[in-house]
Amino acid sequence: HDMEKKRDVLPYEIDGTVFKVNATAQRNVLGIRSRSPRWAIAGKFKAQQVTSVVVDIIPSVGRTGAITPVAKLDPVNVGGVVVTNATLHNQDEINRKDIRIGDHVLIQRAGDVIPEIVKVIVSKRPKSTSRYQLPIECPSCEHEVFRPEGEAVARCQNLSCPAQMKGRIEHFASKAAMDMDGFGGKLVDQLVEENLIRTVDDLFKLTFNDLIELDRIAEKSAQNILSATQDAKQTTFARFIYALGIRNVGFHLSKVLQQEFSS
DNA sequence: TTGTCGGGTCCAACTGTATT
DNA sequence: AATACAGTTGGACCCGACAA
């Protein structure tokens, strides 16, 4: 609260204050969690809130088949950035907040970063709206969507679903996994669309001639991509396990597994 | 030569689930 | 009840490479 009073007087922008344990000896005792130290915590100021309109709700399919609804918003400036999307997480969350297409909504950037729909402004709800329901078919492959009893996340169960194949390949090549430079969304899209890749092992069968045919890929890019696949062969057990993308086997568990197997 | 595109990286939240 | 982790999400900015 003290800092919040000083906020306007400071010669620089702040979004809060970090409180830290001062003594390094105590820091060492406290240690760190997987993503942050236990000896420091951020206190953030209240986020700025603005209103916008939900133009549409688009379900997306992740690498595990999870169907995640995303709200498309009328672009609005929130604290210096233009927000156009906000995740709605799952059906339960949509039901809780009763978010409908066409609704006016209150938006903030949680932690001053991630766009979030705080609530619907019900008084501004247009007539003839209806509650939103996630589709019963996968938006990528039209396969049936399955939501297990008692679980929040609905999933596409088709392993050949293009959206899932793309997701698995991007994950496999990502920095924390096999660390193959150059495999971004657009490239992987093309590779799957052109049937050059279906599973991750196909990455290692790519040839210069395959790549040079693709949009925005010339000699230099093709070479870089090929050497990225070669470099990736020198890796660790943990990275490889993580790269396989087994459900509930994340970055940390993979490291633990490596230690277990090596001892 | 230059504008544009895409990849990489950083910032960091929330929900769900399992474990302690 | 608290805590940790997995998995998913959004935007800005920088830079290398492509294409006109």
PDB file of C-alpha atoms (C1' of nucleotides) in Angstrom:
ATOM      1  CA  HIS A   1       0.000   0.000   0.000  1.00  0.00           C
ATOM      2  CA  ASP A   2       2.920   2.265   0.776  1.00  0.00           C
ATOM      3  CA  MET A   3       4.378   1.663  -2.671  1.00  0.00           C
ATOM      4  CA  GLU A   4       1.015   2.187  -4.337  1.00  0.00           C
ATOM      5  CA  LYS A   5       0.918   5.697  -2.870  1.00  0.00           C
ATOM      6  CA  LYS A   6       4.346   6.443  -4.292  1.00  0.00           C
ATOM      7  CA  ARG A   7       3.520   4.931  -7.670  1.00  0.00           C
ATOM      8  CA  ASP A   8       2.626   8.161  -9.472  1.00  0.00           C
ATOM      9  CA  VAL A   9       5.648  10.008  -8.126  1.00  0.00           C
ATOM     10  CA  LEU A  10       8.217   7.471  -9.239  1.00  0.00           C
ATOM     11  CA  PRO A  11      10.240   8.330 -12.347  1.00  0.00           C
ATOM     12  CA  TYR A  12       9.562   4.850 -13.773  1.00  0.00           C
ATOM     13  CA  GLU A  13       6.611   2.480 -14.217  1.00  0.00           C
ATOM     14  CA  ILE A  14       6.046  -0.304 -11.712  1.00  0.00           C
ATOM     15  CA  ASP A  15       3.315  -2.932 -11.475  1.00  0.00           C
ATOM     16  CA  GLY A  16       3.992  -3.938  -7.888  1.00  0.00           C
ATOM     17  CA  THR A  17       6.679  -4.847  -5.411  1.00  0.00           C
ATOM     18  CA  VAL A  18       8.769  -7.948  -4.824  1.00  0.00           C
ATOM     19  CA  PHE A  19       9.288  -8.912  -1.191  1.00  0.00           C
ATOM     20  CA  LYS A  20      12.450 -10.883  -0.498  1.00  0.00           C
ATOM     21  CA  VAL A  21      14.071 -12.626   2.424  1.00  0.00           C
ATOM     22  CA  ASN A  22      17.229 -10.687   2.990  1.00  0.00           C
ATOM     23  CA  ALA A  23      19.665 -13.229   4.421  1.00  0.00           C
ATOM     24  CA  THR A  24      21.256 -15.529   1.869  1.00  0.00           C
ATOM     25  CA  ALA A  25      21.629 -18.228   4.513  1.00  0.00           C
ATOM     26  CA  GLN A  26      17.875 -18.255   4.999  1.00  0.00           C
ATOM     27  CA  ARG A  27      17.337 -18.202   1.255  1.00  0.00           C
ATOM     28  CA  ASN A  28      19.380 -21.360   0.952  1.00  0.00           C
ATOM     29  CA  VAL A  29      17.312 -23.069   3.622  1.00  0.00           C
ATOM     30  CA  LEU A  30      14.074 -22.107   1.935  1.00  0.00           C
ATOM     31  CA  GLY A  31      15.262 -23.176  -1.515  1.00  0.00           C
ATOM     32  CA  ILE A  32      13.262 -22.953  -4.707  1.00  0.00           C
ATOM     33  CA  ARG A  33      10.122 -24.425  -6.199  1.00  0.00           C
ATOM     34  CA  SER A  34      10.084 -25.575  -9.813  1.00  0.00           C
ATOM     35  CA  ARG A  35       9.327 -22.129 -11.224  1.00  0.00           C
ATOM     36  CA  SER A  36      10.156 -19.648  -8.489  1.00  0.00           C
ATOM     37  CA  PRO A  37      12.151 -19.187  -5.287  1.00  0.00           C
ATOM     38  CA  ARG A  38      10.431 -19.718  -1.931  1.00  0.00           C
ATOM     39  CA  TRP A  39      12.216 -16.673  -0.547  1.00  0.00           C
ATOM     40  CA  ALA A  40      10.605 -14.041  -2.757  1.00  0.00           C
ATOM     41  CA  ILE A  41       7.040 -13.181  -3.632  1.00  0.00           C
ATOM     42  CA  ALA A  42       5.475 -10.520  -5.818  1.00  0.00           C
ATOM     43  CA  GLY A  43       2.806  -8.168  -4.567  1.00  0.00           C
ATOM     44  CA  LYS A  44       0.984  -6.703  -7.547  1.00  0.00           C
ATOM     45  CA  PHE A  45      -1.197  -3.636  -7.758  1.00  0.00           C
ATOM     46  CA  LYS A  46      -4.812  -3.949  -8.785  1.00  0.00           C
ATOM     47  CA  ALA A  47      -5.036  -4.645 -12.504  1.00  0.00           C
ATOM     48  CA  GLN A  48      -6.592  -2.100 -14.812  1.00  0.00           C
ATOM     49  CA  GLN A  49     -10.000  -3.224 -16.071  1.00  0.00           C
ATOM     50  CA  VAL A  50     -11.732  -2.315 -19.326  1.00  0.00           C
ATOM     51  CA  THR A  51     -14.771  -3.574 -21.190  1.00  0.00           C
ATOM     52  CA  SER A  52     -15.051  -5.272 -24.561  1.00  0.00           C
ATOM     53  CA  VAL A  53     -17.378  -7.548 -26.506  1.00  0.00           C
ATOM     54  CA  VAL A  54     -17.091 -11.286 -27.090  1.00  0.00           C
ATOM     55  CA  VAL A  55     -17.200 -11.477 -30.875  1.00  0.00           C
ATOM     56  CA  ASP A  56     -16.837 -15.235 -31.058  1.00  0.00           C
ATOM     57  CA  ILE A  57     -15.753 -18.302 -29.124  1.00  0.00           C
ATOM     58  CA  ILE A  58     -13.303 -20.584 -30.916  1.00  0.00           C
ATOM     59  CA  PRO A  59     -12.477 -24.069 -29.652  1.00  0.00           C
ATOM     60  CA  SER A  60      -8.830 -25.031 -30.160  1.00  0.00           C
ATOM     61  CA  VAL A  61      -7.222 -28.466 -29.974  1.00  0.00           C
ATOM     62  CA  GLY A  62      -3.967 -28.935 -28.094  1.00  0.00           C
ATOM     63  CA  ARG A  63      -1.336 -31.645 -28.447  1.00  0.00           C
ATOM     64  CA  THR A  64      -3.081 -33.880 -25.899  1.00  0.00           C
ATOM     65  CA  GLY A  65      -6.392 -33.441 -27.681  1.00  0.00           C
ATOM     66  CA  ALA A  66      -7.701 -31.063 -25.052  1.00  0.00           C
ATOM     67  CA  ILE A  67     -10.384 -28.778 -26.453  1.00  0.00           C
ATOM     68  CA  THR A  68      -9.898 -25.269 -25.101  1.00  0.00           C
ATOM     69  CA  PRO A  69     -12.397 -22.508 -25.847  1.00  0.00           C
ATOM     70  CA  VAL A  70     -10.869 -19.096 -26.586  1.00  0.00           C
ATOM     71  CA  ALA A  71     -12.862 -15.861 -26.628  1.00  0.00           C
ATOM     72  CA  LYS A  72     -12.276 -13.557 -29.599  1.00  0.00           C
ATOM     73  CA  LEU A  73     -12.681 -10.020 -28.339  1.00  0.00           C
ATOM     74  CA  ASP A  74     -13.221  -6.644 -29.919  1.00  0.00           C
ATOM     75  CA  PRO A  75      -9.644  -5.323 -29.735  1.00  0.00           C
ATOM     76  CA  VAL A  76      -9.138  -3.118 -26.677  1.00  0.00           C
ATOM     77  CA  ASN A  77      -6.127  -1.475 -25.155  1.00  0.00           C
ATOM     78  CA  VAL A  78      -5.477  -2.771 -21.648  1.00  0.00           C
ATOM     79  CA  GLY A  79      -2.505  -1.223 -19.913  1.00  0.00           C
ATOM     80  CA  GLY A  80      -0.567  -0.538 -23.091  1.00  0.00           C
ATOM     81  CA  VAL A  81      -1.277  -3.680 -25.107  1.00  0.00           C
ATOM     82  CA  VAL A  82      -4.092  -4.550 -27.471  1.00  0.00           C
ATOM     83  CA  VAL A  83      -6.046  -7.545 -26.266  1.00  0.00           C
ATOM     84  CA  THR A  84      -7.996  -9.633 -28.790  1.00  0.00           C
ATOM     85  CA  ASN A  85      -8.071 -13.090 -27.184  1.00  0.00           C
ATOM     86  CA  ALA A  86      -8.725 -14.561 -23.782  1.00  0.00           C
ATOM     87  CA  THR A  87      -8.824 -18.201 -22.785  1.00  0.00           C
ATOM     88  CA  LEU A  88     -12.033 -19.545 -21.283  1.00  0.00           C
ATOM     89  CA  HIS A  89     -10.332 -22.771 -20.087  1.00  0.00           C
ATOM     90  CA  ASN A  90     -13.263 -25.222 -20.290  1.00  0.00           C
ATOM     91  CA  GLN A  91     -17.021 -25.696 -20.341  1.00  0.00           C
ATOM     92  CA  ASP A  92     -17.397 -25.459 -16.560  1.00  0.00           C
ATOM     93  CA  GLU A  93     -15.666 -22.094 -16.527  1.00  0.00           C
ATOM     94  CA  ILE A  94     -17.953 -20.809 -19.278  1.00  0.00           C
ATOM     95  CA  ASN A  95     -20.979 -22.036 -17.352  1.00  0.00           C
ATOM     96  CA  ARG A  96     -19.788 -20.474 -14.095  1.00  0.00           C
ATOM     97  CA  LYS A  97     -19.398 -17.058 -15.686  1.00  0.00           C
ATOM     98  CA  ASP A  98     -22.175 -17.658 -18.230  1.00  0.00           C
ATOM     99  CA  ILE A  99     -20.165 -16.127 -21.056  1.00  0.00           C
ATOM    100  CA  ARG A 100     -22.042 -15.889 -24.344  1.00  0.00           C
ATOM    101  CA  ILE A 101     -21.162 -14.726 -27.833  1.00  0.00           C
ATOM    102  CA  GLY A 102     -22.223 -11.078 -28.092  1.00  0.00           C
ATOM    103  CA  ASP A 103     -21.787 -10.379 -24.388  1.00  0.00           C
ATOM    104  CA  HIS A 104     -20.151  -7.226 -23.069  1.00  0.00           C
ATOM    105  CA  VAL A 105     -17.449  -8.312 -20.650  1.00  0.00           C
ATOM    106  CA  LEU A 106     -15.059  -6.851 -18.109  1.00  0.00           C
ATOM    107  CA  ILE A 107     -11.445  -7.646 -18.979  1.00  0.00           C
ATOM    108  CA  GLN A 108      -8.195  -7.396 -17.072  1.00  0.00           C
ATOM    109  CA  ARG A 109      -4.702  -8.690 -17.519  1.00  0.00           C
ATOM    110  CA  ALA A 110      -4.145 -11.040 -14.607  1.00  0.00           C
ATOM    111  CA  GLY A 111      -0.791 -10.206 -13.079  1.00  0.00           C
ATOM    112  CA  ASP A 112      -0.701  -7.459 -15.694  1.00  0.00           C
ATOM    113  CA  VAL A 113       0.037 -10.070 -18.348  1.00  0.00           C
ATOM    114  CA  ILE A 114      -2.567 -12.685 -19.210  1.00  0.00           C
ATOM    115  CA  PRO A 115      -5.894 -11.444 -20.576  1.00  0.00           C
ATOM    116  CA  GLU A 116      -8.808 -12.661 -18.489  1.00  0.00           C
ATOM    117  CA  ILE A 117     -12.570 -12.194 -18.592  1.00  0.00           C
ATOM    118  CA  VAL A 118     -13.524 -11.123 -15.101  1.00  0.00           C
ATOM    119  CA  LYS A 119     -17.277 -11.153 -15.592  1.00  0.00           C
ATOM    120  CA  VAL A 120     -20.126 -10.550 -17.957  1.00  0.00           C
ATOM    121  CA  ILE A 121     -21.934  -7.227 -17.830  1.00  0.00           C
ATOM    122  CA  VAL A 122     -25.358  -8.819 -17.830  1.00  0.00           C
ATOM    123  CA  SER A 123     -27.239  -5.533 -18.097  1.00  0.00           C
ATOM    124  CA  LYS A 124     -25.734  -5.031 -21.549  1.00  0.00           C
ATOM    125  CA  ARG A 125     -26.569  -8.515 -22.810  1.00  0.00           C
ATOM    126  CA  PRO A 126     -28.186  -8.348 -26.253  1.00  0.00           C
ATOM    127  CA  LYS A 127     -31.503 -10.092 -26.768  1.00  0.00           C
ATOM    128  CA  SER A 128     -31.602 -13.567 -28.247  1.00  0.00           C
ATOM    129  CA  THR A 129     -28.297 -14.868 -26.946  1.00  0.00           C
ATOM    130  CA  SER A 130     -27.948 -18.414 -25.784  1.00  0.00           C
ATOM    131  CA  ARG A 131     -25.601 -20.266 -23.454  1.00  0.00           C
ATOM    132  CA  TYR A 132     -22.416 -21.469 -25.126  1.00  0.00           C
ATOM    133  CA  GLN A 133     -21.819 -25.196 -25.561  1.00  0.00           C
ATOM    134  CA  LEU A 134     -18.548 -26.665 -26.761  1.00  0.00           C
ATOM    135  CA  PRO A 135     -19.023 -28.680 -29.969  1.00  0.00           C
ATOM    136  CA  ILE A 136     -19.438 -32.439 -29.720  1.00  0.00           C
ATOM    137  CA  GLU A 137     -17.101 -32.903 -32.688  1.00  0.00           C
ATOM    138  CA  CYS A 138     -13.406 -32.015 -32.814  1.00  0.00           C
ATOM    139  CA  PRO A 139     -12.998 -28.721 -34.718  1.00  0.00           C
ATOM    140  CA  SER A 140      -9.885 -30.104 -36.400  1.00  0.00           C
ATOM    141  CA  CYS A 141     -10.890 -33.628 -37.460  1.00  0.00           C
ATOM    142  CA  GLU A 142     -14.633 -33.941 -36.738  1.00  0.00           C
ATOM    143  CA  HIS A 143     -13.980 -36.969 -34.567  1.00  0.00           C
ATOM    144  CA  GLU A 144     -16.200 -37.351 -31.523  1.00  0.00           C
ATOM    145  CA  VAL A 145     -15.144 -35.393 -28.437  1.00  0.00           C
ATOM    146  CA  PHE A 146     -15.079 -37.267 -25.149  1.00  0.00           C
ATOM    147  CA  ARG A 147     -15.273 -35.792 -21.675  1.00  0.00           C
ATOM    148  CA  PRO A 148     -14.729 -38.379 -18.961  1.00  0.00           C
ATOM    149  CA  GLU A 149     -17.185 -38.415 -16.059  1.00  0.00           C
ATOM    150  CA  GLY A 150     -15.995 -36.010 -13.376  1.00  0.00           C
ATOM    151  CA  GLU A 151     -13.271 -34.383 -15.508  1.00  0.00           C
ATOM    152  CA  ALA A 152     -13.251 -30.792 -16.642  1.00  0.00           C
ATOM    153  CA  VAL A 153     -11.415 -31.160 -19.928  1.00  0.00           C
ATOM    154  CA  ALA A 154     -13.029 -32.523 -23.076  1.00  0.00           C
ATOM    155  CA  ARG A 155     -10.673 -34.262 -25.491  1.00  0.00           C
ATOM    156  CA  CYS A 156     -10.502 -35.342 -29.093  1.00  0.00           C
ATOM    157  CA  GLN A 157      -9.635 -39.039 -29.032  1.00  0.00           C
ATOM    158  CA  ASN A 158      -8.395 -39.392 -32.579  1.00  0.00           C
ATOM    159  CA  LEU A 159      -4.609 -39.844 -32.492  1.00  0.00           C
ATOM    160  CA  SER A 160      -4.418 -38.977 -36.197  1.00  0.00           C
ATOM    161  CA  CYS A 161      -6.166 -35.656 -35.593  1.00  0.00           C
ATOM    162  CA  PRO A 162      -4.142 -33.052 -37.544  1.00  0.00           C
ATOM    163  CA  ALA A 163      -4.252 -30.534 -34.701  1.00  0.00           C
ATOM    164  CA  GLN A 164      -2.860 -33.128 -32.300  1.00  0.00           C
ATOM    165  CA  MET A 165      -0.182 -34.290 -34.737  1.00  0.00           C
ATOM    166  CA  LYS A 166       0.960 -30.698 -35.164  1.00  0.00           C
ATOM    167  CA  GLY A 167       0.909 -30.159 -31.412  1.00  0.00           C
ATOM    168  CA  ARG A 168       2.928 -33.289 -30.688  1.00  0.00           C
ATOM    169  CA  ILE A 169       5.531 -32.397 -33.302  1.00  0.00           C
ATOM    170  CA  GLU A 170       5.898 -28.821 -32.086  1.00  0.00           C
ATOM    171  CA  HIS A 171       6.261 -30.089 -28.552  1.00  0.00           C
ATOM    172  CA  PHE A 172       8.852 -32.678 -29.571  1.00  0.00           C
ATOM    173  CA  ALA A 173      10.962 -30.047 -31.340  1.00  0.00           C
ATOM    174  CA  SER A 174      10.516 -27.363 -28.686  1.00  0.00           C
ATOM    175  CA  LYS A 175      13.374 -25.869 -26.733  1.00  0.00           C
ATOM    176  CA  ALA A 176      12.712 -27.703 -23.474  1.00  0.00           C
ATOM    177  CA  ALA A 177      12.323 -30.990 -25.366  1.00  0.00           C
ATOM    178  CA  MET A 178      14.601 -31.879 -28.314  1.00  0.00           C
ATOM    179  CA  ASP A 179      15.548 -28.226 -28.887  1.00  0.00           C
ATOM    180  CA  MET A 180      15.279 -28.274 -32.672  1.00  0.00           C
ATOM    181  CA  ASP A 181      15.525 -24.688 -33.916  1.00  0.00           C
ATOM    182  CA  GLY A 182      13.169 -23.527 -36.634  1.00  0.00           C
ATOM    183  CA  PHE A 183      10.135 -25.751 -36.076  1.00  0.00           C
ATOM    184  CA  GLY A 184       7.523 -23.120 -35.385  1.00  0.00           C
ATOM    185  CA  GLY A 185       3.794 -23.323 -35.922  1.00  0.00           C
ATOM    186  CA  LYS A 186       3.683 -22.322 -39.565  1.00  0.00           C
ATOM    187  CA  LEU A 187       6.398 -24.720 -40.674  1.00  0.00           C
ATOM    188  CA  VAL A 188       4.867 -27.655 -38.802  1.00  0.00           C
ATOM    189  CA  ASP A 189       1.458 -26.774 -40.275  1.00  0.00           C
ATOM    190  CA  GLN A 190       2.902 -27.020 -43.754  1.00  0.00           C
ATOM    191  CA  LEU A 191       4.790 -30.237 -43.055  1.00  0.00           C
ATOM    192  CA  VAL A 192       1.651 -31.953 -41.776  1.00  0.00           C
ATOM    193  CA  GLU A 193      -0.613 -30.507 -44.483  1.00  0.00           C
ATOM    194  CA  GLU A 194       1.809 -31.669 -47.179  1.00  0.00           C
ATOM    195  CA  ASN A 195       1.894 -35.118 -45.570  1.00  0.00           C
ATOM    196  CA  LEU A 196       5.652 -34.903 -45.101  1.00  0.00           C
ATOM    197  CA  ILE A 197       5.320 -35.662 -41.404  1.00  0.00           C
ATOM    198  CA  ARG A 198       2.804 -37.680 -39.409  1.00  0.00           C
ATOM    199  CA  THR A 199       4.803 -38.723 -36.363  1.00  0.00           C
ATOM    200  CA  VAL A 200       7.912 -37.349 -34.717  1.00  0.00           C
ATOM    201  CA  ASP A 201      10.277 -39.924 -36.220  1.00  0.00           C
ATOM    202  CA  ASP A 202       9.401 -38.518 -39.647  1.00  0.00           C
ATOM    203  CA  LEU A 203      11.284 -35.361 -38.625  1.00  0.00           C
ATOM    204  CA  PHE A 204      14.534 -37.239 -39.075  1.00  0.00           C
ATOM    205  CA  LYS A 205      13.588 -38.397 -42.576  1.00  0.00           C
ATOM    206  CA  LEU A 206      13.090 -34.901 -43.974  1.00  0.00           C
ATOM    207  CA  THR A 207      15.265 -34.080 -46.975  1.00  0.00           C
ATOM    208  CA  PHE A 208      16.516 -30.859 -48.500  1.00  0.00           C
ATOM    209  CA  ASN A 209      14.228 -31.428 -51.479  1.00  0.00           C
ATOM    210  CA  ASP A 210      11.177 -31.822 -49.211  1.00  0.00           C
ATOM    211  CA  LEU A 211      11.885 -28.545 -47.478  1.00  0.00           C
ATOM    212  CA  ILE A 212      12.868 -26.377 -50.431  1.00  0.00           C
ATOM    213  CA  GLU A 213       9.362 -26.866 -51.863  1.00  0.00           C
ATOM    214  CA  LEU A 214       7.713 -25.143 -48.894  1.00  0.00           C
ATOM    215  CA  ASP A 215       6.570 -21.525 -48.589  1.00  0.00           C
ATOM    216  CA  ARG A 216       9.128 -19.096 -47.271  1.00  0.00           C
ATOM    217  CA  ILE A 217      11.809 -21.771 -47.218  1.00  0.00           C
ATOM    218  CA  ALA A 218      14.866 -21.264 -49.403  1.00  0.00           C
ATOM    219  CA  GLU A 219      18.319 -22.868 -49.269  1.00  0.00           C
ATOM    220  CA  LYS A 220      19.463 -21.189 -46.090  1.00  0.00           C
ATOM    221  CA  SER A 221      16.356 -22.080 -44.103  1.00  0.00           C
ATOM    222  CA  ALA A 222      16.302 -25.640 -45.434  1.00  0.00           C
ATOM    223  CA  GLN A 223      19.906 -26.131 -44.369  1.00  0.00           C
ATOM    224  CA  ASN A 224      19.274 -24.672 -40.917  1.00  0.00           C
ATOM    225  CA  ILE A 225      16.275 -26.936 -40.396  1.00  0.00           C
ATOM    226  CA  LEU A 226      18.177 -30.038 -41.466  1.00  0.00           C
ATOM    227  CA  SER A 227      21.082 -29.320 -39.170  1.00  0.00           C
ATOM    228  CA  ALA A 228      18.646 -28.705 -36.325  1.00  0.00           C
ATOM    229  CA  THR A 229      17.345 -32.259 -36.696  1.00  0.00           C
ATOM    230  CA  GLN A 230      20.884 -33.620 -36.753  1.00  0.00           C
ATOM    231  CA  ASP A 231      21.980 -31.620 -33.706  1.00  0.00           C
ATOM    232  CA  ALA A 232      18.950 -32.878 -31.787  1.00  0.00           C
ATOM    233  CA  LYS A 233      20.286 -36.427 -31.889  1.00  0.00           C
ATOM    234  CA  GLN A 234      22.760 -35.433 -29.196  1.00  0.00           C
ATOM    235  CA  THR A 235      20.373 -35.135 -26.296  1.00  0.00           C
ATOM    236  CA  THR A 236      19.637 -36.380 -22.793  1.00  0.00           C
ATOM    237  CA  PHE A 237      17.356 -39.134 -21.597  1.00  0.00           C
ATOM    238  CA  ALA A 238      15.206 -36.618 -19.706  1.00  0.00           C
ATOM    239  CA  ARG A 239      14.701 -34.410 -22.750  1.00  0.00           C
ATOM    240  CA  PHE A 240      13.806 -37.390 -24.893  1.00  0.00           C
ATOM    241  CA  ILE A 241      11.227 -38.698 -22.399  1.00  0.00           C
ATOM    242  CA  TYR A 242       9.720 -35.253 -22.059  1.00  0.00           C
ATOM    243  CA  ALA A 243       9.685 -34.830 -25.836  1.00  0.00           C
ATOM    244  CA  LEU A 244       7.551 -37.959 -26.280  1.00  0.00           C
ATOM    245  CA  GLY A 245       4.725 -35.973 -24.749  1.00  0.00           C
ATOM    246  CA  ILE A 246       3.283 -38.705 -22.540  1.00  0.00           C
ATOM    247  CA  ARG A 247       0.330 -37.321 -20.627  1.00  0.00           C
ATOM    248  CA  ASN A 248       1.165 -36.245 -17.084  1.00  0.00           C
ATOM    249  CA  VAL A 249       4.865 -36.739 -17.750  1.00  0.00           C
ATOM    250  CA  GLY A 250       6.176 -33.204 -17.782  1.00  0.00           C
ATOM    251  CA  PHE A 251       9.529 -31.520 -17.594  1.00  0.00           C
ATOM    252  CA  HIS A 252      10.166 -32.237 -13.922  1.00  0.00           C
ATOM    253  CA  LEU A 253       9.076 -35.846 -13.845  1.00  0.00           C
ATOM    254  CA  SER A 254      11.325 -36.497 -16.844  1.00  0.00           C
ATOM    255  CA  LYS A 255      14.301 -35.219 -14.895  1.00  0.00           C
ATOM    256  CA  VAL A 256      13.418 -37.386 -11.922  1.00  0.00           C
ATOM    257  CA  LEU A 257      13.139 -40.419 -14.195  1.00  0.00           C
ATOM    258  CA  GLN A 258      16.568 -39.740 -15.636  1.00  0.00           C
ATOM    259  CA  GLN A 259      18.077 -39.635 -12.165  1.00  0.00           C
ATOM    260  CA  GLU A 260      16.315 -42.839 -11.147  1.00  0.00           C
ATOM    261  CA  PHE A 261      17.553 -44.726 -14.190  1.00  0.00           C
ATOM    262  CA  SER A 262      21.108 -43.502 -13.942  1.00  0.00           C
ATOM    263  CA  SER A 263      21.467 -44.593 -10.326  1.00  0.00           C
TER     264      SER A 263
ATOM    265  C1'  DT B   1      17.396  -2.774 -50.839  1.00  0.00           C
ATOM    266  C1'  DT B   2      13.616  -3.121 -48.058  1.00  0.00           C
ATOM    267  C1'  DG B   3       9.286  -4.570 -46.218  1.00  0.00           C
ATOM    268  C1'  DT B   4       7.255  -8.640 -44.293  1.00  0.00           C
ATOM    269  C1'  DC B   5       6.976 -12.989 -42.160  1.00  0.00           C
ATOM    270  C1'  DG B   6       7.987 -16.378 -38.858  1.00  0.00           C
ATOM    271  C1'  DG B   7      10.587 -18.151 -34.948  1.00  0.00           C
ATOM    272  C1'  DG B   8      12.361 -17.434 -30.433  1.00  0.00           C
ATOM    273  C1'  DT B   9      12.067 -15.502 -26.065  1.00  0.00           C
ATOM    274  C1'  DC B  10      10.347 -13.098 -22.210  1.00  0.00           C
ATOM    275  C1'  DC B  11       6.765 -11.705 -19.325  1.00  0.00           C
ATOM    276  C1'  DA B  12       3.311 -14.838 -16.271  1.00  0.00           C
ATOM    277  C1'  DA B  13      -1.600 -16.203 -15.199  1.00  0.00           C
ATOM    278  C1'  DC B  14      -5.402 -19.939 -14.238  1.00  0.00           C
ATOM    279  C1'  DT B  15      -7.557 -24.548 -13.787  1.00  0.00           C
ATOM    280  C1'  DG B  16      -7.289 -29.306 -12.752  1.00  0.00           C
ATOM    281  C1'  DT B  17      -5.320 -33.052 -10.445  1.00  0.00           C
ATOM    282  C1'  DA B  18      -2.489 -35.528  -7.301  1.00  0.00           C
ATOM    283  C1'  DT B  19       0.136 -35.621  -3.276  1.00  0.00           C
ATOM    284  C1'  DT B  20       1.611 -34.240   1.188  1.00  0.00           C
TER     285       DT B  20
ATOM    286  C1'  DA C   1      -5.811 -27.319   3.482  1.00  0.00           C
ATOM    287  C1'  DA C   2      -1.657 -26.392   1.302  1.00  0.00           C
ATOM    288  C1'  DT C   3       1.448 -27.262  -2.249  1.00  0.00           C
ATOM    289  C1'  DA C   4       3.433 -28.745  -6.573  1.00  0.00           C
ATOM    290  C1'  DC C   5       3.196 -29.758 -11.188  1.00  0.00           C
ATOM    291  C1'  DA C   6       1.148 -30.371 -15.895  1.00  0.00           C
ATOM    292  C1'  DG C   7      -0.964 -28.183 -19.465  1.00  0.00           C
ATOM    293  C1'  DT C   8      -2.890 -24.464 -21.589  1.00  0.00           C
ATOM    294  C1'  DT C   9      -3.267 -19.633 -22.736  1.00  0.00           C
ATOM    295  C1'  DG C  10      -1.876 -14.106 -24.670  1.00  0.00           C
ATOM    296  C1'  DG C  11       1.107 -10.089 -26.361  1.00  0.00           C
ATOM    297  C1'  DA C  12       5.395  -7.474 -27.344  1.00  0.00           C
ATOM    298  C1'  DC C  13       9.654  -7.301 -29.247  1.00  0.00           C
ATOM    299  C1'  DC C  14      13.901  -8.667 -31.658  1.00  0.00           C
ATOM    300  C1'  DC C  15      16.189 -10.680 -35.466  1.00  0.00           C
ATOM    301  C1'  DG C  16      17.251 -13.622 -39.390  1.00  0.00           C
ATOM    302  C1'  DA C  17      15.708 -14.924 -43.754  1.00  0.00           C
ATOM    303  C1'  DC C  18      12.700 -14.650 -47.628  1.00  0.00           C
ATOM    304  C1'  DA C  19      10.666 -12.405 -51.573  1.00  0.00           C
ATOM    305  C1'  DA C  20       9.525  -8.620 -54.452  1.00  0.00           C
TER     306       DA C  20
END
